Amino acid sequence: TGLLDIDICGPSAPRMMGVEANEVRQAASGWQPVWVNDALCVMSIGFMLPSREDAVVWRGVRKNGLMKQFLKDVEWGPLDYLVVDAPPGTSDEHITIAQCMNHTHNVGAVIVTTPQEMALLDVRKEINFCLKAGIKILGIVENMAGFVCPHCNCTSEIFLPSGADEHQKAGGAAVSDEKSIGEGSLGAASVGGGGAEMRGAEGM
């Protein structure tokens, strides 16, 4: 499985995967992704920055060029899945990756959100983007859906019910899931053999 982080201005995959200290190496066959374990490799601009505090101040054309390099010039090897972690919104990153995967089979999106109304406004836009781009919505995952007490294991709703299920039905999503605070982080979801997934915090 490959994990491609296309959040160019806010790369988080290296830190989340625990491989932040690693570097991308150049070989004759192309860039070598960083291996988390025998089954998962990662590529992100975060590996190329001198410091995690460094800002990436790039216009769309340069960001688009790097994303295309990540797809074409990285020695991914045979992959069962390519998980694409995208930033919130429907901007250059989403348009470019959708165009690059236009002829790829089994492409789908898992939209990740939180219960706040402002986050759900973005979800509505991302659902419309997927519908217009012809990307199948595989599911909607709602993080911070509640708080699981570490002492009694009871779940308390911190935020009002979000209506994420209604968004799921509107987008024709196959599945919907909720993750409570303290329940554990969202893992990479499988989307079908040889497929690709687009997801991100409060986004795709």
PDB file of C-alpha atoms in Angstrom:
ATOM      1  CA  THR A   1       0.000   0.000   0.000  1.00  0.00           C
ATOM      2  CA  GLY A   2       1.204   3.491  -0.825  1.00  0.00           C
ATOM      3  CA  LEU A   3       0.256   6.696   1.002  1.00  0.00           C
ATOM      4  CA  LEU A   4       0.602   9.879  -1.040  1.00  0.00           C
ATOM      5  CA  ASP A   5       0.353  13.131   0.924  1.00  0.00           C
ATOM      6  CA  ILE A   6      -0.734  15.913  -1.453  1.00  0.00           C
ATOM      7  CA  ASP A   7      -1.283  18.501   1.271  1.00  0.00           C
ATOM      8  CA  ILE A   8       1.655  20.502  -0.056  1.00  0.00           C
ATOM      9  CA  CYS A   9       1.292  23.443   2.327  1.00  0.00           C
ATOM     10  CA  GLY A  10       0.497  21.372   5.414  1.00  0.00           C
ATOM     11  CA  PRO A  11       2.106  17.932   5.084  1.00  0.00           C
ATOM     12  CA  SER A  12       1.350  15.732   8.084  1.00  0.00           C
ATOM     13  CA  ALA A  13       1.772  12.148   6.864  1.00  0.00           C
ATOM     14  CA  PRO A  14       5.461  11.814   7.882  1.00  0.00           C
ATOM     15  CA  ARG A  15       4.730  12.746  11.484  1.00  0.00           C
ATOM     16  CA  MET A  16       1.499  10.757  11.693  1.00  0.00           C
ATOM     17  CA  MET A  17       3.257   7.656  10.370  1.00  0.00           C
ATOM     18  CA  GLY A  18       6.204   8.084  12.743  1.00  0.00           C
ATOM     19  CA  VAL A  19       8.818   8.435   9.978  1.00  0.00           C
ATOM     20  CA  GLU A  20       9.425  12.189  10.141  1.00  0.00           C
ATOM     21  CA  ALA A  21      13.201  11.752  10.560  1.00  0.00           C
ATOM     22  CA  ASN A  22      13.535   9.830   7.286  1.00  0.00           C
ATOM     23  CA  GLU A  23      14.556  11.282   3.928  1.00  0.00           C
ATOM     24  CA  VAL A  24      13.490  10.618   0.358  1.00  0.00           C
ATOM     25  CA  ARG A  25      16.349   9.123  -1.658  1.00  0.00           C
ATOM     26  CA  GLN A  26      16.996   9.559  -5.362  1.00  0.00           C
ATOM     27  CA  ALA A  27      17.763   6.450  -7.430  1.00  0.00           C
ATOM     28  CA  ALA A  28      18.171   5.804 -11.131  1.00  0.00           C
ATOM     29  CA  SER A  29      14.572   4.586 -11.278  1.00  0.00           C
ATOM     30  CA  GLY A  30      13.193   7.656  -9.477  1.00  0.00           C
ATOM     31  CA  TRP A  31      12.461   8.888  -5.975  1.00  0.00           C
ATOM     32  CA  GLN A  32      12.303   6.171  -3.346  1.00  0.00           C
ATOM     33  CA  PRO A  33       9.320   6.457  -0.989  1.00  0.00           C
ATOM     34  CA  VAL A  34       9.837   6.094   2.756  1.00  0.00           C
ATOM     35  CA  TRP A  35       8.805   2.707   4.100  1.00  0.00           C
ATOM     36  CA  VAL A  36       6.842   2.637   7.351  1.00  0.00           C
ATOM     37  CA  ASN A  37       6.866  -1.173   7.378  1.00  0.00           C
ATOM     38  CA  ASP A  38       6.956  -3.989   4.845  1.00  0.00           C
ATOM     39  CA  ALA A  39       3.409  -3.228   3.711  1.00  0.00           C
ATOM     40  CA  LEU A  40       3.210   0.594   3.685  1.00  0.00           C
ATOM     41  CA  CYS A  41       5.306   3.288   1.989  1.00  0.00           C
ATOM     42  CA  VAL A  42       4.814   7.062   2.122  1.00  0.00           C
ATOM     43  CA  MET A  43       5.664  10.023  -0.088  1.00  0.00           C
ATOM     44  CA  SER A  44       5.271  13.615   1.075  1.00  0.00           C
ATOM     45  CA  ILE A  45       6.917  16.993   0.614  1.00  0.00           C
ATOM     46  CA  GLY A  46       7.338  16.895   4.392  1.00  0.00           C
ATOM     47  CA  PHE A  47      10.378  14.648   3.895  1.00  0.00           C
ATOM     48  CA  MET A  48      12.034  17.342   1.793  1.00  0.00           C
ATOM     49  CA  LEU A  49      11.699  20.283   4.169  1.00  0.00           C
ATOM     50  CA  PRO A  50      14.644  21.261   6.398  1.00  0.00           C
ATOM     51  CA  SER A  51      12.285  21.764   9.347  1.00  0.00           C
ATOM     52  CA  ARG A  52       8.654  20.942  10.146  1.00  0.00           C
ATOM     53  CA  GLU A  53       8.127  24.679  10.845  1.00  0.00           C
ATOM     54  CA  ASP A  54       9.159  25.669   7.292  1.00  0.00           C
ATOM     55  CA  ALA A  55       6.296  27.121   5.251  1.00  0.00           C
ATOM     56  CA  VAL A  56       5.705  26.067   1.658  1.00  0.00           C
ATOM     57  CA  VAL A  57       4.727  29.252  -0.184  1.00  0.00           C
ATOM     58  CA  TRP A  58       3.945  27.994  -3.671  1.00  0.00           C
ATOM     59  CA  ARG A  59       1.465  28.988  -6.319  1.00  0.00           C
ATOM     60  CA  GLY A  60      -0.809  26.425  -7.924  1.00  0.00           C
ATOM     61  CA  VAL A  61       1.369  25.669 -10.953  1.00  0.00           C
ATOM     62  CA  ARG A  62       4.327  24.600  -8.832  1.00  0.00           C
ATOM     63  CA  LYS A  63       2.160  22.517  -6.506  1.00  0.00           C
ATOM     64  CA  ASN A  64       0.550  20.796  -9.483  1.00  0.00           C
ATOM     65  CA  GLY A  65       3.965  19.999 -10.943  1.00  0.00           C
ATOM     66  CA  LEU A  66       5.119  18.354  -7.722  1.00  0.00           C
ATOM     67  CA  MET A  67       1.981  16.238  -7.452  1.00  0.00           C
ATOM     68  CA  LYS A  68       2.495  14.965 -10.989  1.00  0.00           C
ATOM     69  CA  GLN A  69       6.098  14.139 -10.073  1.00  0.00           C
ATOM     70  CA  PHE A  70       4.890  12.203  -7.046  1.00  0.00           C
ATOM     71  CA  LEU A  71       2.723  10.085  -9.321  1.00  0.00           C
ATOM     72  CA  LYS A  72       5.164   9.641 -12.219  1.00  0.00           C
ATOM     73  CA  ASP A  73       8.686   9.853 -10.772  1.00  0.00           C
ATOM     74  CA  VAL A  74       8.299   7.911  -7.510  1.00  0.00           C
ATOM     75  CA  GLU A  75       9.312   4.257  -7.608  1.00  0.00           C
ATOM     76  CA  TRP A  76       6.137   2.979  -5.960  1.00  0.00           C
ATOM     77  CA  GLY A  77       6.543  -0.573  -7.192  1.00  0.00           C
ATOM     78  CA  PRO A  78       3.508  -2.886  -7.418  1.00  0.00           C
ATOM     79  CA  LEU A  79       0.687  -1.524  -5.241  1.00  0.00           C
ATOM     80  CA  ASP A  80      -2.610  -3.020  -4.179  1.00  0.00           C
ATOM     81  CA  TYR A  81      -3.813   0.408  -3.062  1.00  0.00           C
ATOM     82  CA  LEU A  82      -2.697   4.019  -3.350  1.00  0.00           C
ATOM     83  CA  VAL A  83      -4.220   6.160  -0.602  1.00  0.00           C
ATOM     84  CA  VAL A  84      -4.139   9.883  -1.418  1.00  0.00           C
ATOM     85  CA  ASP A  85      -4.353  12.190   1.596  1.00  0.00           C
ATOM     86  CA  ALA A  86      -5.731  15.530   0.393  1.00  0.00           C
ATOM     87  CA  PRO A  87      -6.223  18.829   2.252  1.00  0.00           C
ATOM     88  CA  PRO A  88      -9.669  20.284   2.960  1.00  0.00           C
ATOM     89  CA  GLY A  89     -11.372  22.132   0.144  1.00  0.00           C
ATOM     90  CA  THR A  90     -11.782  21.757  -3.602  1.00  0.00           C
ATOM     91  CA  SER A  91      -8.733  23.608  -4.897  1.00  0.00           C
ATOM     92  CA  ASP A  92      -5.707  22.898  -7.109  1.00  0.00           C
ATOM     93  CA  GLU A  93      -4.686  19.713  -5.306  1.00  0.00           C
ATOM     94  CA  HIS A  94      -8.083  18.081  -5.765  1.00  0.00           C
ATOM     95  CA  ILE A  95      -8.509  19.147  -9.378  1.00  0.00           C
ATOM     96  CA  THR A  96      -5.015  17.980 -10.343  1.00  0.00           C
ATOM     97  CA  ILE A  97      -5.231  14.584  -8.653  1.00  0.00           C
ATOM     98  CA  ALA A  98      -8.703  13.981 -10.092  1.00  0.00           C
ATOM     99  CA  GLN A  99      -7.436  14.772 -13.599  1.00  0.00           C
ATOM    100  CA  CYS A 100      -4.347  12.590 -13.179  1.00  0.00           C
ATOM    101  CA  MET A 101      -6.479   9.632 -12.076  1.00  0.00           C
ATOM    102  CA  ASN A 102      -9.187  10.232 -14.635  1.00  0.00           C
ATOM    103  CA  HIS A 103      -8.384   7.003 -16.489  1.00  0.00           C
ATOM    104  CA  THR A 104      -7.673   4.905 -13.400  1.00  0.00           C
ATOM    105  CA  HIS A 105     -10.161   2.249 -12.374  1.00  0.00           C
ATOM    106  CA  ASN A 106     -11.536   1.847  -8.845  1.00  0.00           C
ATOM    107  CA  VAL A 107     -11.001   5.446  -7.757  1.00  0.00           C
ATOM    108  CA  GLY A 108     -13.097   6.538  -4.806  1.00  0.00           C
ATOM    109  CA  ALA A 109     -13.224   9.157  -2.071  1.00  0.00           C
ATOM    110  CA  VAL A 110     -13.614   8.826   1.679  1.00  0.00           C
ATOM    111  CA  ILE A 111     -14.576  12.223   3.114  1.00  0.00           C
ATOM    112  CA  VAL A 112     -13.493  12.884   6.692  1.00  0.00           C
ATOM    113  CA  THR A 113     -15.248  15.536   8.750  1.00  0.00           C
ATOM    114  CA  THR A 114     -16.040  16.696  12.294  1.00  0.00           C
ATOM    115  CA  PRO A 115     -19.494  17.557  13.722  1.00  0.00           C
ATOM    116  CA  GLN A 116     -19.083  21.351  13.544  1.00  0.00           C
ATOM    117  CA  GLU A 117     -21.340  23.079  11.056  1.00  0.00           C
ATOM    118  CA  MET A 118     -18.417  24.919   9.415  1.00  0.00           C
ATOM    119  CA  ALA A 119     -16.743  21.585   8.670  1.00  0.00           C
ATOM    120  CA  LEU A 120     -19.974  20.192   7.256  1.00  0.00           C
ATOM    121  CA  LEU A 121     -20.220  23.147   4.873  1.00  0.00           C
ATOM    122  CA  ASP A 122     -16.926  21.966   3.383  1.00  0.00           C
ATOM    123  CA  VAL A 123     -18.272  18.418   3.185  1.00  0.00           C
ATOM    124  CA  ARG A 124     -21.220  19.560   1.100  1.00  0.00           C
ATOM    125  CA  LYS A 125     -18.851  21.269  -1.323  1.00  0.00           C
ATOM    126  CA  GLU A 126     -16.604  18.210  -1.499  1.00  0.00           C
ATOM    127  CA  ILE A 127     -19.569  15.946  -2.198  1.00  0.00           C
ATOM    128  CA  ASN A 128     -20.558  18.234  -5.081  1.00  0.00           C
ATOM    129  CA  PHE A 129     -16.955  18.232  -6.322  1.00  0.00           C
ATOM    130  CA  CYS A 130     -16.862  14.425  -6.360  1.00  0.00           C
ATOM    131  CA  LEU A 131     -20.173  14.242  -8.189  1.00  0.00           C
ATOM    132  CA  LYS A 132     -19.006  16.719 -10.825  1.00  0.00           C
ATOM    133  CA  ALA A 133     -15.631  14.986 -11.217  1.00  0.00           C
ATOM    134  CA  GLY A 134     -17.221  11.558 -11.489  1.00  0.00           C
ATOM    135  CA  ILE A 135     -15.503  10.257  -8.335  1.00  0.00           C
ATOM    136  CA  LYS A 136     -17.444   7.643  -6.411  1.00  0.00           C
ATOM    137  CA  ILE A 137     -17.963   8.556  -2.735  1.00  0.00           C
ATOM    138  CA  LEU A 138     -17.119   5.444  -0.752  1.00  0.00           C
ATOM    139  CA  GLY A 139     -18.016   6.844   2.639  1.00  0.00           C
ATOM    140  CA  ILE A 140     -18.074   9.699   5.108  1.00  0.00           C
ATOM    141  CA  VAL A 141     -16.207   9.401   8.405  1.00  0.00           C
ATOM    142  CA  GLU A 142     -17.029  11.749  11.269  1.00  0.00           C
ATOM    143  CA  ASN A 143     -14.187  12.308  13.725  1.00  0.00           C
ATOM    144  CA  MET A 144     -14.802  13.755  17.222  1.00  0.00           C
ATOM    145  CA  ALA A 145     -18.342  12.361  17.156  1.00  0.00           C
ATOM    146  CA  GLY A 146     -18.218  12.041  20.939  1.00  0.00           C
ATOM    147  CA  PHE A 147     -15.892  11.670  23.903  1.00  0.00           C
ATOM    148  CA  VAL A 148     -15.150   8.231  25.321  1.00  0.00           C
ATOM    149  CA  CYS A 149     -14.410   8.474  29.052  1.00  0.00           C
ATOM    150  CA  PRO A 150     -11.212   6.568  29.861  1.00  0.00           C
ATOM    151  CA  HIS A 151     -12.609   5.619  33.281  1.00  0.00           C
ATOM    152  CA  CYS A 152     -16.169   4.432  32.657  1.00  0.00           C
ATOM    153  CA  ASN A 153     -15.967   3.926  28.866  1.00  0.00           C
ATOM    154  CA  CYS A 154     -19.189   5.904  28.391  1.00  0.00           C
ATOM    155  CA  THR A 155     -19.548   8.163  25.355  1.00  0.00           C
ATOM    156  CA  SER A 156     -20.652  11.796  25.754  1.00  0.00           C
ATOM    157  CA  GLU A 157     -21.729  13.985  22.841  1.00  0.00           C
ATOM    158  CA  ILE A 158     -19.693  17.193  23.004  1.00  0.00           C
ATOM    159  CA  PHE A 159     -21.156  18.581  19.792  1.00  0.00           C
ATOM    160  CA  LEU A 160     -24.722  18.515  18.509  1.00  0.00           C
ATOM    161  CA  PRO A 161     -25.584  15.696  16.081  1.00  0.00           C
ATOM    162  CA  SER A 162     -24.152  16.726  12.748  1.00  0.00           C
ATOM    163  CA  GLY A 163     -26.403  15.113  10.187  1.00  0.00           C
ATOM    164  CA  ALA A 164     -23.443  13.399   8.523  1.00  0.00           C
ATOM    165  CA  ASP A 165     -25.720  10.482   7.675  1.00  0.00           C
ATOM    166  CA  GLU A 166     -27.835  12.819   5.555  1.00  0.00           C
ATOM    167  CA  HIS A 167     -24.718  13.917   3.677  1.00  0.00           C
ATOM    168  CA  GLN A 168     -23.837  10.278   3.183  1.00  0.00           C
ATOM    169  CA  LYS A 169     -27.226   9.569   1.614  1.00  0.00           C
ATOM    170  CA  ALA A 170     -27.065  12.718  -0.529  1.00  0.00           C
ATOM    171  CA  GLY A 171     -23.675  11.728  -1.899  1.00  0.00           C
ATOM    172  CA  GLY A 172     -24.602   8.100  -2.451  1.00  0.00           C
ATOM    173  CA  ALA A 173     -21.826   6.957  -0.113  1.00  0.00           C
ATOM    174  CA  ALA A 174     -21.595   3.241   0.489  1.00  0.00           C
ATOM    175  CA  VAL A 175     -20.627   3.467   4.172  1.00  0.00           C
ATOM    176  CA  SER A 176     -20.622   5.925   7.028  1.00  0.00           C
ATOM    177  CA  ASP A 177     -18.660   5.732  10.272  1.00  0.00           C
ATOM    178  CA  GLU A 178     -18.111   7.737  13.438  1.00  0.00           C
ATOM    179  CA  LYS A 179     -14.934   8.055  15.495  1.00  0.00           C
ATOM    180  CA  SER A 180     -15.112   9.323  19.063  1.00  0.00           C
ATOM    181  CA  ILE A 181     -12.354  11.195  20.887  1.00  0.00           C
ATOM    182  CA  GLY A 182     -10.246   8.597  22.650  1.00  0.00           C
ATOM    183  CA  GLU A 183     -11.402   5.805  20.368  1.00  0.00           C
ATOM    184  CA  GLY A 184      -8.229   5.783  18.267  1.00  0.00           C
ATOM    185  CA  SER A 185      -7.177   7.367  15.011  1.00  0.00           C
ATOM    186  CA  LEU A 186      -8.635   6.701  11.603  1.00  0.00           C
ATOM    187  CA  GLY A 187      -6.626   4.162   9.678  1.00  0.00           C
ATOM    188  CA  ALA A 188      -6.154   4.058   5.932  1.00  0.00           C
ATOM    189  CA  ALA A 189      -9.210   2.482   4.352  1.00  0.00           C
ATOM    190  CA  SER A 190      -9.028   0.023   1.491  1.00  0.00           C
ATOM    191  CA  VAL A 191     -10.884   0.910  -1.666  1.00  0.00           C
ATOM    192  CA  GLY A 192     -10.501  -2.084  -3.952  1.00  0.00           C
ATOM    193  CA  GLY A 193      -7.689  -3.826  -5.757  1.00  0.00           C
ATOM    194  CA  GLY A 194      -5.425  -1.483  -7.689  1.00  0.00           C
ATOM    195  CA  GLY A 195      -7.566   1.449  -6.606  1.00  0.00           C
ATOM    196  CA  ALA A 196      -6.954   4.858  -5.153  1.00  0.00           C
ATOM    197  CA  GLU A 197      -8.556   6.803  -2.361  1.00  0.00           C
ATOM    198  CA  MET A 198      -8.791  10.512  -1.694  1.00  0.00           C
ATOM    199  CA  ARG A 199      -9.245  11.640   1.899  1.00  0.00           C
ATOM    200  CA  GLY A 200      -8.144  14.227   4.417  1.00  0.00           C
ATOM    201  CA  ALA A 201      -8.997  15.922   7.673  1.00  0.00           C
ATOM    202  CA  GLU A 202     -12.281  17.724   7.222  1.00  0.00           C
ATOM    203  CA  GLY A 203     -11.891  17.042   3.551  1.00  0.00           C
ATOM    204  CA  MET A 204     -11.157  14.380   1.028  1.00  0.00           C
TER     205      MET A 204
END
